[in-house]
Tab-separated table of C-alpha atoms and ligand atoms in Angstrom:
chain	number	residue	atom	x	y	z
A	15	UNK	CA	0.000	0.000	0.000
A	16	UNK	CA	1.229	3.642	-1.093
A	17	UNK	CA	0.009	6.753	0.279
A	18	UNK	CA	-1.752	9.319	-2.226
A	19	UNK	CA	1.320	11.731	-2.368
A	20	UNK	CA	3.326	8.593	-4.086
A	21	UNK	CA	0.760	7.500	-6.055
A	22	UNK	CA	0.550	10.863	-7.719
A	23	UNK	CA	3.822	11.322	-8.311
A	24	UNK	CA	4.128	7.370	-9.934
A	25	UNK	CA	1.287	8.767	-12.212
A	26	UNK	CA	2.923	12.312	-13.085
A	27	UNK	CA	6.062	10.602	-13.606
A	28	UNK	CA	4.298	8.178	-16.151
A	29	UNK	CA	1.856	10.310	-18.198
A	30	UNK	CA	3.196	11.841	-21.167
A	31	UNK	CA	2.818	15.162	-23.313
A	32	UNK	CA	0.537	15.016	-26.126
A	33	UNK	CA	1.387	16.641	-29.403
A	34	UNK	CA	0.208	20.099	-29.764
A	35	UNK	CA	-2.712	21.047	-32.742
A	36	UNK	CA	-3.938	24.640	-33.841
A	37	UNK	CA	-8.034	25.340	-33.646
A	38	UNK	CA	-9.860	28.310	-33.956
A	39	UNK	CA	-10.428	30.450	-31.052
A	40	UNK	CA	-13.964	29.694	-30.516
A	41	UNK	CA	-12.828	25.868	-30.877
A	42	UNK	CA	-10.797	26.616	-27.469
A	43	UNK	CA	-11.792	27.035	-24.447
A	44	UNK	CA	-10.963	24.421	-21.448
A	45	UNK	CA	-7.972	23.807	-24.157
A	46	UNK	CA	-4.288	24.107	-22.840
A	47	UNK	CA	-2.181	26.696	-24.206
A	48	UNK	CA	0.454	25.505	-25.989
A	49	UNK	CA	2.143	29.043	-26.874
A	50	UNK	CA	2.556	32.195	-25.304
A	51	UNK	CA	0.260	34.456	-25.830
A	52	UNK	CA	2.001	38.192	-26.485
A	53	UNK	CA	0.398	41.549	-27.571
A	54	UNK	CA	1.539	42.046	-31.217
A	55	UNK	CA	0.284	46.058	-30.671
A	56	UNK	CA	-0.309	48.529	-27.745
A	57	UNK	CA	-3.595	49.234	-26.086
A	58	UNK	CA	-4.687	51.053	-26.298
A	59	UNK	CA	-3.079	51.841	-29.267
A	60	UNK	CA	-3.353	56.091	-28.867
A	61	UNK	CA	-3.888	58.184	-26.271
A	62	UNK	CA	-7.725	57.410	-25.855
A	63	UNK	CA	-10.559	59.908	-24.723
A	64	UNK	CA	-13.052	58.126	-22.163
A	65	UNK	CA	-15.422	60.928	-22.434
A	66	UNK	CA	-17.584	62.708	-24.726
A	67	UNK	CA	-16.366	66.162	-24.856
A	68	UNK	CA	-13.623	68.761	-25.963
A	69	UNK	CA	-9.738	67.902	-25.895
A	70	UNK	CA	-7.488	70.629	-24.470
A	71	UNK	CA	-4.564	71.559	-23.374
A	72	UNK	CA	-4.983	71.949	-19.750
A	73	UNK	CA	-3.152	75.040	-19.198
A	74	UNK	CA	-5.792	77.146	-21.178
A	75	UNK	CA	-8.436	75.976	-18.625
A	76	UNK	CA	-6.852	76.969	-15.194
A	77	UNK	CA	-8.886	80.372	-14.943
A	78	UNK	CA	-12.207	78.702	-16.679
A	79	UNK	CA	-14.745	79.275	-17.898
A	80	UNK	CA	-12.042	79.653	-20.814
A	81	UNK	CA	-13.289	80.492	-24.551
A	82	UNK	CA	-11.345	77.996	-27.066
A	83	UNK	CA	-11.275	78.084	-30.985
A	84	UNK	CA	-12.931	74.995	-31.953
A	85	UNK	CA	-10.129	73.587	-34.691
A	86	UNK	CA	-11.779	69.856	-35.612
A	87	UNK	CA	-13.438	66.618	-34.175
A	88	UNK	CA	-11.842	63.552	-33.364
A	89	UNK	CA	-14.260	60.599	-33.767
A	90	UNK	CA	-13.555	56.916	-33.108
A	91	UNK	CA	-12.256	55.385	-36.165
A	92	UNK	CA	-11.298	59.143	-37.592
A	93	UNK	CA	-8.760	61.125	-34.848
A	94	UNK	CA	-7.621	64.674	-35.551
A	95	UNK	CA	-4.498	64.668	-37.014
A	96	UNK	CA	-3.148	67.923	-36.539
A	97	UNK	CA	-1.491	69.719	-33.094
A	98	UNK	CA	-3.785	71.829	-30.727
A	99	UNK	CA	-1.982	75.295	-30.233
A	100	UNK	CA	-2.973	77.328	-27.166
A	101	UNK	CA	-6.324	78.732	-27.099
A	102	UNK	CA	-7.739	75.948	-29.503
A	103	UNK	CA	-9.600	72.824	-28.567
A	104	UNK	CA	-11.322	69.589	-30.974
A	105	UNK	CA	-14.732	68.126	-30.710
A	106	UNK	CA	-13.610	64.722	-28.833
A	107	UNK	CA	-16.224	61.493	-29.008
A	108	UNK	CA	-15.246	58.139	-26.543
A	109	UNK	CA	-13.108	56.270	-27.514
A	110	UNK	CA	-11.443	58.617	-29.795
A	111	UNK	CA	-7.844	59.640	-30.694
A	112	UNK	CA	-6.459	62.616	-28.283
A	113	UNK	CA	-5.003	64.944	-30.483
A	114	UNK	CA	-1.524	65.777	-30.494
A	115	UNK	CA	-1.120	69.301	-28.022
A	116	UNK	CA	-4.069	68.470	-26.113
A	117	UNK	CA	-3.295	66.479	-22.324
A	118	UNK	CA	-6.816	66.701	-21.107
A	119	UNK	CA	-10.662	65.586	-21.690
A	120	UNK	CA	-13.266	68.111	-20.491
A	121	UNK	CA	-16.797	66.468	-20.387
A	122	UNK	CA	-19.221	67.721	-22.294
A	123	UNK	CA	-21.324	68.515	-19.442
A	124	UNK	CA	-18.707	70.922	-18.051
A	125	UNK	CA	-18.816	72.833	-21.589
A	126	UNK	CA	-21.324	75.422	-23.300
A	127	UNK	CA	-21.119	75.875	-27.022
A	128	UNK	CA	-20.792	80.058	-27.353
A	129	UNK	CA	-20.862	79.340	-31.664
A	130	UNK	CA	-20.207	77.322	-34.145
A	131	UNK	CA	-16.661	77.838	-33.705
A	132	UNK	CA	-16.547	78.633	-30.031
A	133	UNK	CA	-17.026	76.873	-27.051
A	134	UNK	CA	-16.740	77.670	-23.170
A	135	UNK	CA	-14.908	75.467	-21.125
A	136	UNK	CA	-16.889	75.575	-17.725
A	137	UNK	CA	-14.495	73.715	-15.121
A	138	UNK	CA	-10.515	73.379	-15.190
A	139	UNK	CA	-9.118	70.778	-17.077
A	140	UNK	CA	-6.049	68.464	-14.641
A	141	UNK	CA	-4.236	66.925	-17.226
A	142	UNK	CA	-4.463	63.586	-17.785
A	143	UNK	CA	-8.070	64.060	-17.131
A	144	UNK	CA	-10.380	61.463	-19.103
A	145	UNK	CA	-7.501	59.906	-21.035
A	146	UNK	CA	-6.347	56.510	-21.101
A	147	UNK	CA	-2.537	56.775	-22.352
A	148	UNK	CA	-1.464	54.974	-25.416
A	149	UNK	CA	-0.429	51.273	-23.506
A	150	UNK	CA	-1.400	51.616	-20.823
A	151	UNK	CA	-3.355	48.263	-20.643
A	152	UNK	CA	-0.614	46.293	-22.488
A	153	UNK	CA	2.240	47.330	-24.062
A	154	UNK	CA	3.438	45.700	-27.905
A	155	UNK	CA	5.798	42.856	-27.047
A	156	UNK	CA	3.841	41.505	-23.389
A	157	UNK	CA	3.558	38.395	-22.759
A	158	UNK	CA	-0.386	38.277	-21.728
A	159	UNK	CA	-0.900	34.071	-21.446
A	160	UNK	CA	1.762	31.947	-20.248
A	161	UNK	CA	1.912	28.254	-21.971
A	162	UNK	CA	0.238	25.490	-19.897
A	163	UNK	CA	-2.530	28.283	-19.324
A	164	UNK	CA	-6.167	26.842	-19.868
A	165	UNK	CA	-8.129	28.228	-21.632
A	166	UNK	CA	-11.411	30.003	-20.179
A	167	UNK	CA	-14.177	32.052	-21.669
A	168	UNK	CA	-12.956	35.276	-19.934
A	169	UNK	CA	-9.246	35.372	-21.879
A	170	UNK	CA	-11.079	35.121	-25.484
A	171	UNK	CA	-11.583	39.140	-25.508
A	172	UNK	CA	-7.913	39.340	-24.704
A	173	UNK	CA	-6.644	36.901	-27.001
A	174	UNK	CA	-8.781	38.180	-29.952
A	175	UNK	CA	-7.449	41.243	-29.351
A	176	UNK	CA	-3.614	39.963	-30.407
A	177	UNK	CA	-3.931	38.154	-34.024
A	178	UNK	CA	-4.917	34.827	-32.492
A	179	UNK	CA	-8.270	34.152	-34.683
A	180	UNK	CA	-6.231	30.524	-34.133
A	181	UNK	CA	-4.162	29.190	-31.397
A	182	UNK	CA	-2.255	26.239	-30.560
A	183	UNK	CA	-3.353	23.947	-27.853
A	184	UNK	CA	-2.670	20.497	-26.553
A	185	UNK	CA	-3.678	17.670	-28.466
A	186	UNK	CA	-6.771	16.326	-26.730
A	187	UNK	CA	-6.301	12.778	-24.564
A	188	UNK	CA	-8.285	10.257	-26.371
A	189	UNK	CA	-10.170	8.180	-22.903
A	190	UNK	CA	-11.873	4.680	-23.559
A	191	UNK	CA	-13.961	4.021	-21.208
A	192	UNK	CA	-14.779	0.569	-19.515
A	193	UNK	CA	-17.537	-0.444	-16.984
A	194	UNK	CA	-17.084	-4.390	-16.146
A	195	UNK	CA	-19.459	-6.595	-13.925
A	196	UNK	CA	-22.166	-8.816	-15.074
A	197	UNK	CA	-24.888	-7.470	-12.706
A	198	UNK	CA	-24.158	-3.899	-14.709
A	199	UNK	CA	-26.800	-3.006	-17.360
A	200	UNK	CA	-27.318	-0.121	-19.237
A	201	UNK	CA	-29.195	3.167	-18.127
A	202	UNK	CA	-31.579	3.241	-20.122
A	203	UNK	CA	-33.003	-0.546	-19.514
A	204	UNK	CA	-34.526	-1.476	-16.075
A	205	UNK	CA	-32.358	-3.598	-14.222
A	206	UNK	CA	-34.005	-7.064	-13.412
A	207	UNK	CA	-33.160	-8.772	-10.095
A	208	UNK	CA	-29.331	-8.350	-8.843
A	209	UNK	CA	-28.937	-5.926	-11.338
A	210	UNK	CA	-27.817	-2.239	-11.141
A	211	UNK	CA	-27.739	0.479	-13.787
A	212	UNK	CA	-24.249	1.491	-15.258
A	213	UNK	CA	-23.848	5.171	-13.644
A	214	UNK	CA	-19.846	5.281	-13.706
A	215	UNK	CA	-19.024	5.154	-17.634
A	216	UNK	CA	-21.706	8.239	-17.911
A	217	UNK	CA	-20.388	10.527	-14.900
A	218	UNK	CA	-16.257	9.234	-16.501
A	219	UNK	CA	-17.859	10.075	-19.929
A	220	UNK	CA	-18.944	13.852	-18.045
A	221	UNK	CA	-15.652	14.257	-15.883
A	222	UNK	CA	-13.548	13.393	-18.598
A	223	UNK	CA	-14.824	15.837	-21.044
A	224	UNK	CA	-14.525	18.909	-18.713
A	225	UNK	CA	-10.981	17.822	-18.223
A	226	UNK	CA	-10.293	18.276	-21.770
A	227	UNK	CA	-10.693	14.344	-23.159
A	228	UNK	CA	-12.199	13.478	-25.974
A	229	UNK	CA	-13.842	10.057	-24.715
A	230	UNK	CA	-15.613	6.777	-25.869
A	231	UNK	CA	-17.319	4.558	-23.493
A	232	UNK	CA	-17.127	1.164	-24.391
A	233	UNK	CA	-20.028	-1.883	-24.355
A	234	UNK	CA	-20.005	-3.357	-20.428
A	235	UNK	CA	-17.723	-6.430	-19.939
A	236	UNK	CA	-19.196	-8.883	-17.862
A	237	UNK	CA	-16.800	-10.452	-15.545
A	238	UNK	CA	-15.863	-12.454	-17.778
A	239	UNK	CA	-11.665	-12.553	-18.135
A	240	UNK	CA	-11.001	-13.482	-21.696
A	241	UNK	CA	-13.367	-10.642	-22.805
A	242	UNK	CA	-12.213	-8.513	-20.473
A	243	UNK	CA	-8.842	-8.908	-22.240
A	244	UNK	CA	-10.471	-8.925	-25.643
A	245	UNK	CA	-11.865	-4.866	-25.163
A	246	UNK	CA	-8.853	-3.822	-22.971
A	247	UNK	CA	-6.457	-4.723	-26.250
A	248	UNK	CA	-9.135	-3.218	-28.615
A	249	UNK	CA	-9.479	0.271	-26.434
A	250	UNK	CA	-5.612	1.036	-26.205
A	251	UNK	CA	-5.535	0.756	-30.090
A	252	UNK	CA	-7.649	3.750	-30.282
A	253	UNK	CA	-7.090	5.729	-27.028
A	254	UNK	CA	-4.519	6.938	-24.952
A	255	UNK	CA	-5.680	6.466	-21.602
A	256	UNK	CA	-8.181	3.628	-20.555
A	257	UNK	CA	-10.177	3.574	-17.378
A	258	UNK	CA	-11.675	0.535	-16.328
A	259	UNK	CA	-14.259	0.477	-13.227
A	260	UNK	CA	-15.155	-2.427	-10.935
A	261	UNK	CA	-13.162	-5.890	-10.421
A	262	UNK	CA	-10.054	-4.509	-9.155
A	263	UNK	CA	-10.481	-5.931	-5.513
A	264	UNK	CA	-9.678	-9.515	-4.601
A	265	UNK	CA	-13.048	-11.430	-5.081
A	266	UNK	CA	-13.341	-14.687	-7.379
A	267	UNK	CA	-14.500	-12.456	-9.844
A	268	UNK	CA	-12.690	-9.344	-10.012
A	269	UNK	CA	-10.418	-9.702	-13.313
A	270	UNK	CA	-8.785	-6.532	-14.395
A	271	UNK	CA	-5.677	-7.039	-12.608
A	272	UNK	CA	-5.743	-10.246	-13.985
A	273	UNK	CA	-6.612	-9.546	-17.502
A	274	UNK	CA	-4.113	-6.300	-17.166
A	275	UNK	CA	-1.000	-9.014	-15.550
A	276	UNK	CA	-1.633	-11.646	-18.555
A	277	UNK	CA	-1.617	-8.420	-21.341
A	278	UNK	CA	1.673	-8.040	-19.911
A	279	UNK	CA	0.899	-4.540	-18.618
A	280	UNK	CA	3.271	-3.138	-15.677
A	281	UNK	CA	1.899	-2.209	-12.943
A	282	UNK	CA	2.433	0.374	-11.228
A	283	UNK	CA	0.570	0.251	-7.967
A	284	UNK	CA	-2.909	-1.636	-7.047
A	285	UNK	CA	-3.285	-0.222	-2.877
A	286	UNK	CA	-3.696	3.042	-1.740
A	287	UNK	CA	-3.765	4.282	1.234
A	288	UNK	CA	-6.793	6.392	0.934
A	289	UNK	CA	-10.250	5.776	1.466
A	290	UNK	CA	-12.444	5.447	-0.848
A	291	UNK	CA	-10.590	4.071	-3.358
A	292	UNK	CA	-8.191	1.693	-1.657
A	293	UNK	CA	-7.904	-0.998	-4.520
A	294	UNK	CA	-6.946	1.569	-7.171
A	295	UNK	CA	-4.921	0.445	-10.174
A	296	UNK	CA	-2.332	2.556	-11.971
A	297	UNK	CA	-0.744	0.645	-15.401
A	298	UNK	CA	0.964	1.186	-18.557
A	299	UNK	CA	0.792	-0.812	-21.821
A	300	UNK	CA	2.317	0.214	-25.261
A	301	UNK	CA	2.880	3.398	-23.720
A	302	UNK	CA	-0.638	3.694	-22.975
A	303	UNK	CA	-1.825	4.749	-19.491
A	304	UNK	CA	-4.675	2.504	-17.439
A	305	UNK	CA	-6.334	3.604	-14.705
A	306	UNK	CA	-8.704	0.544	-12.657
A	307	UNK	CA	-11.114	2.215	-10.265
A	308	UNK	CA	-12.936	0.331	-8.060
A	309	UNK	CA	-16.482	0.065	-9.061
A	310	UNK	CA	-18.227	1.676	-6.087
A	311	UNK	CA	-19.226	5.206	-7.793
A	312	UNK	CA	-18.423	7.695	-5.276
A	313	UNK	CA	-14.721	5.773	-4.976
A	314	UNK	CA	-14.753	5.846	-9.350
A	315	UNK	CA	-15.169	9.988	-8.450
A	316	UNK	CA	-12.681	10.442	-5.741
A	317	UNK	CA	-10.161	8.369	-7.734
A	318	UNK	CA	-10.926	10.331	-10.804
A	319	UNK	CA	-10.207	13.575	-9.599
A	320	UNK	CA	-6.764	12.600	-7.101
A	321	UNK	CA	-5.413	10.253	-10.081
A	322	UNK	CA	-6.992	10.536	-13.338
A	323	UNK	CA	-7.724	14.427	-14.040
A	324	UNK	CA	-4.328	14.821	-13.167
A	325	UNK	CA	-3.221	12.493	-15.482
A	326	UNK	CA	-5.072	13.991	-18.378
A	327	UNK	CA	-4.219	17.741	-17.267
A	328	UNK	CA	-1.055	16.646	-17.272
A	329	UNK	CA	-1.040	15.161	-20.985
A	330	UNK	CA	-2.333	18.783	-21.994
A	331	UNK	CA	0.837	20.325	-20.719
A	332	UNK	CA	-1.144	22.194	-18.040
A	333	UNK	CA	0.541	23.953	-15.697
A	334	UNK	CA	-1.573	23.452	-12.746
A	335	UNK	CA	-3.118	19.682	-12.938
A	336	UNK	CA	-3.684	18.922	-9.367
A	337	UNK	CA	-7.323	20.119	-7.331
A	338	UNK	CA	-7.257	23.568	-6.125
A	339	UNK	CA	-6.482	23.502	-2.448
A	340	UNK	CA	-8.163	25.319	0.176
A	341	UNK	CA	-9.091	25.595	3.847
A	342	UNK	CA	-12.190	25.387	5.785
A	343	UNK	CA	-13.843	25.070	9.000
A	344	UNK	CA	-15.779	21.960	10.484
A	345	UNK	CA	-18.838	22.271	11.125
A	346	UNK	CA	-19.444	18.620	13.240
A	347	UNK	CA	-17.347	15.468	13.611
A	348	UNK	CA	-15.777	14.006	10.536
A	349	UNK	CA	-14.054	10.344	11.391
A	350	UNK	CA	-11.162	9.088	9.076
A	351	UNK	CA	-9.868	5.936	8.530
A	352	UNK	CA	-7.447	3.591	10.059
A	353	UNK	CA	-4.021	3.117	8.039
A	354	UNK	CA	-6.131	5.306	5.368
A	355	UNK	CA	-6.227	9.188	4.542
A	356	UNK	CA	-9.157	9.714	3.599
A	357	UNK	CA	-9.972	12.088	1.052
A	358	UNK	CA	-14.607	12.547	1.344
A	359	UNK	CA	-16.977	14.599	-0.727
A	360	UNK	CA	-18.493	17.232	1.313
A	361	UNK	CA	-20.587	20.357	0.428
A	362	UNK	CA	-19.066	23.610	1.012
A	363	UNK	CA	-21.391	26.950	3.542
A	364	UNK	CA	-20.238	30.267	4.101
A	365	UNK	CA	-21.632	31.046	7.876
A	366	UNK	CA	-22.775	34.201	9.509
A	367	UNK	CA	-19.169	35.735	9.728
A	368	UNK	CA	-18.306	34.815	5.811
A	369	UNK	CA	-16.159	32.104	6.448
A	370	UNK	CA	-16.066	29.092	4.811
A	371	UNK	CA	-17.418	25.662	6.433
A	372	UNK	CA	-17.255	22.434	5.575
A	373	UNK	CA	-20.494	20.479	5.753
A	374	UNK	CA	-20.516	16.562	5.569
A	375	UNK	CA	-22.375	14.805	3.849
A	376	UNK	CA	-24.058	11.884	5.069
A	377	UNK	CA	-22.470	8.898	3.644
A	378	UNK	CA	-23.783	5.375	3.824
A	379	UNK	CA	-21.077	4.292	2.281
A	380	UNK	CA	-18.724	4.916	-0.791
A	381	UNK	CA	-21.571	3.329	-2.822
A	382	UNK	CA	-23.393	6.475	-1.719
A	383	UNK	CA	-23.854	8.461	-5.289
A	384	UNK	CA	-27.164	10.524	-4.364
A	385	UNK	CA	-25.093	12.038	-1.212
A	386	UNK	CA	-22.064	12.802	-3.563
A	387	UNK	CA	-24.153	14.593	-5.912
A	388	UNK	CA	-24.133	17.545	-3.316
A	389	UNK	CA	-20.766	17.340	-3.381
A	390	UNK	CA	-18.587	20.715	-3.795
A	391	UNK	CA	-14.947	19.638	-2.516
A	392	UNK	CA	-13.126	16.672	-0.924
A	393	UNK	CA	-11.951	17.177	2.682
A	394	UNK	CA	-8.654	15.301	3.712
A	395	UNK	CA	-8.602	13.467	7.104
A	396	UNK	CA	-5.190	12.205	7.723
A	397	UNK	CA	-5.517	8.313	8.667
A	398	UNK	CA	-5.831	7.358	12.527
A	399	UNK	CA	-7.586	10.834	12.764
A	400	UNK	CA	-11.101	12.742	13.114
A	401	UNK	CA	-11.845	16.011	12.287
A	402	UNK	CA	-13.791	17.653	14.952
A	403	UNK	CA	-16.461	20.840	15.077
A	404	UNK	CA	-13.702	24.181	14.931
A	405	UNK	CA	-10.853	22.515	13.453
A	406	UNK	CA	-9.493	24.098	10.403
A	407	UNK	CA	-9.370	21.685	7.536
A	408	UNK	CA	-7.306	20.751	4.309
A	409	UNK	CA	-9.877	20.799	1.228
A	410	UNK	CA	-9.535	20.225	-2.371
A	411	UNK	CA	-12.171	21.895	-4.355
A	412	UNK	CA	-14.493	19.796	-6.892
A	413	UNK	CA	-13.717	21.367	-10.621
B	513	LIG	P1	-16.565	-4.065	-7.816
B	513	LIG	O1	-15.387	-3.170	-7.572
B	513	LIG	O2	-16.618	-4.616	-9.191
B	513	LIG	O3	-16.653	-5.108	-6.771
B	513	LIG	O4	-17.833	-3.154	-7.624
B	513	LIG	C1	-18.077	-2.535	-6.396
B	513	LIG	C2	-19.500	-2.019	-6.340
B	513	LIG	O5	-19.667	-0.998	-7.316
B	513	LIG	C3	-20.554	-3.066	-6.629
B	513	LIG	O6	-21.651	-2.880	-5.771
B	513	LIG	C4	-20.934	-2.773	-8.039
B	513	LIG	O7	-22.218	-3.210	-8.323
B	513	LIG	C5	-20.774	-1.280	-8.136
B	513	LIG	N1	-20.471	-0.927	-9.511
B	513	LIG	C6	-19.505	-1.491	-10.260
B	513	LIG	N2	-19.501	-0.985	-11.493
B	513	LIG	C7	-20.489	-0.078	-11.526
B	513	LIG	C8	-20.975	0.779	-12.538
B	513	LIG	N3	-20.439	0.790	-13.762
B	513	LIG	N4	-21.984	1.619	-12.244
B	513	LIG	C9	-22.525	1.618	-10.994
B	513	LIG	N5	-22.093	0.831	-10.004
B	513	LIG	C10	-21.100	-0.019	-10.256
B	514	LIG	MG1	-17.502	-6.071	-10.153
């Protein structure tokens, strides 16, 4: 038996980088970054007028109200290009060029249009007033997105903005997926006696998409070895990583470690110490990666998100492939494990004060889906431990 921390690093040290592909930017999000992302102009790219008004030189407004010579307009998509000489001001729209001479903004509000060529400038101008100077959001040349950076649907404004109408990303991880146990029957029939619906290949099929896989979920395999075999050698000749759920324990007829030993796979580790997901199986064949998860579905979650997102995070070159850590109060007794850390779904409060509790769930078991479902973040219990009501708590937050 190894603790998580090992097991982690065994599976880091054993994934591989995928090749990298280019897609168009509205093909990318959740994809990984696989080049920097650098502003190929300044923004803004000219001293920009946030107002509606009249550009001046702030000097001439000091002792206002000031009379200037209206000279021109400056209009977004048309700037003034000549130079504002003292006494003279331009018609100035937002988001419009500041003319050369002028170092201020006065609203329009502040103004009162004498004639057509005239116009009194009510209040004194400070300068910078109302302009945003040329680069000052980014200058030509920044790096704005490192590699390794995911993707999300708040960067596509900034990335647009730079000549990236495509980027390059990380290949996606091709996942098979494979449910086995002959009392497992598809969701949409109704299970006859000793029978139970297959709810892991659907919530891998889910988890494994948001972490960037392209997936397949393969027909069930009955406990049955020689089958078992016959779809595990099938899957790795289309996929990268397989997972496998169920038979990974040490009943009569629990045959993936089997099926995996006599494909000649190496294995890497089949105990760890963390509950649930104790029997968890970590293997490699022709370079492909196999994950067997026990078969209980809140263990096929917890194991999914320690070993397997990481994994396929990991593949996509991303920087940060582990759960987002965190801390939180307890709100009542959690118990952990002997000789196990234990690693348990719990939903997440904020109490009267703001801060952030921890709220367990009520577990029957690790079978217990319906109580996962309210899940927001795993809290760690360090084995031979409890948590108690107060104590401040290590969390890893659902993605
Ligand atoms: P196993 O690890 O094969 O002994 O399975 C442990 C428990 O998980 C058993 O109660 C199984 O019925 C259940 N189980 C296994 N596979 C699935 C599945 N694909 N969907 C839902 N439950 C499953
Ligand atoms: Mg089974």
């Amino acid at each position: 038996m190894i603790p998580v921390s090992e097991a982690l690093k065994i599976v880091k040290g054993e994934t591989f980088i995928l090749s990298s592909e280019t897609v168009d930017l509205n093909e990318s999000i959740g994809r990984i970054l696989a080049q920097e992302i650098i502003a190929d102009m300044d923004l803004p790219p000219f001293d920009r007028s946030q107002m509606d008004g009249f550009a001046v030189r702030s000097q001439d407004t000091e002792k206002a109200p000031a009379k200037l010579k209206i000279v021109g307009e400056s209009i977004a998509g048309k700037g003034f290009d000549g130079e504002i000489k003292t006494g003279e001001t331009v018609r100035i729209m937002t988001g419009a060029r500041v003319p050369s001479g002028a170092d201020a903004v006065q609203i329009i509000e502040l103004t009162q249009r004498a004639d057509e060529n005239f116009v009194e400038i009510l209040g004194a101008a400070k300068p910078k007033q109302n302009i945003v100077k040329r680069a000052a959001e980014i200058k030509k040349g920044e790096s704005i997105f490192r590699k390794g950076e995911r993707i999300t649907e708040n960067m596509i404004a900034a990335i647009a903005s730079f000549r990236y109408a495509r980027v390059k990303v990380l290949r996606k991880p091709k996942v098979a997926i494979l449910a086995t146990g002959s009392e497992i029957v598809d969701i949409s029939k109704t299970p006859k006696q000793d029978q139970i619906r297959n709810s892991n290949s659907i919530m891998l099929e889910v988890f494994g998409k948001k972490a960037g896989a392209e997936t397949t979920v393969l027909p069930i395999a009955g406990d049955d070895i020689s089958n078992l075999k016959l779809q595990i050698s099938e899957a790795l000749k289309k996929s990268d990583v397989l997972i496998i759920t169920g038979g990974v324990s040490v009943g009569d007829y629990d045959f993936t470690k089997p099926a995996l030993r006599e494909l000649g796979a190496e294995i890497f580790f089949e105990k760890v110490s963390l509950k649930p997901g104790k029997p968890t199986v970590f293997a490699k064949l022709g370079g492909k990666l196999i994950f067997g998860l026990p078969g209980n579905p809140v263990s096929v979650a917890v194991t999914f998100f320690l070993f397997v997102r990481t994994a396929l995070l990991k593949m996509q070159g991303a920087e940060n492939c582990d759960l987002k850590k965190g801390m939180a109060r307890v709100s009542a007794t959690i118990k952990g494990a002997k000789g196990r850390d234990s690693y348990l779904p719990v939903s997440l409060a904020t109490d009267e004060k703001g801060n952030l509790i921890v709220e367990s769930l009520r577990f029957s078991g690790s079978s217990n889906f319906i109580a996962f479902s309210r899940a927001d973040a795993l809290v760690f219990v360090p084995q031979n431990t409890s948590l108690e009501a107060g104590d401040i708590a290590e969390i890893l937050y659902l993605p």
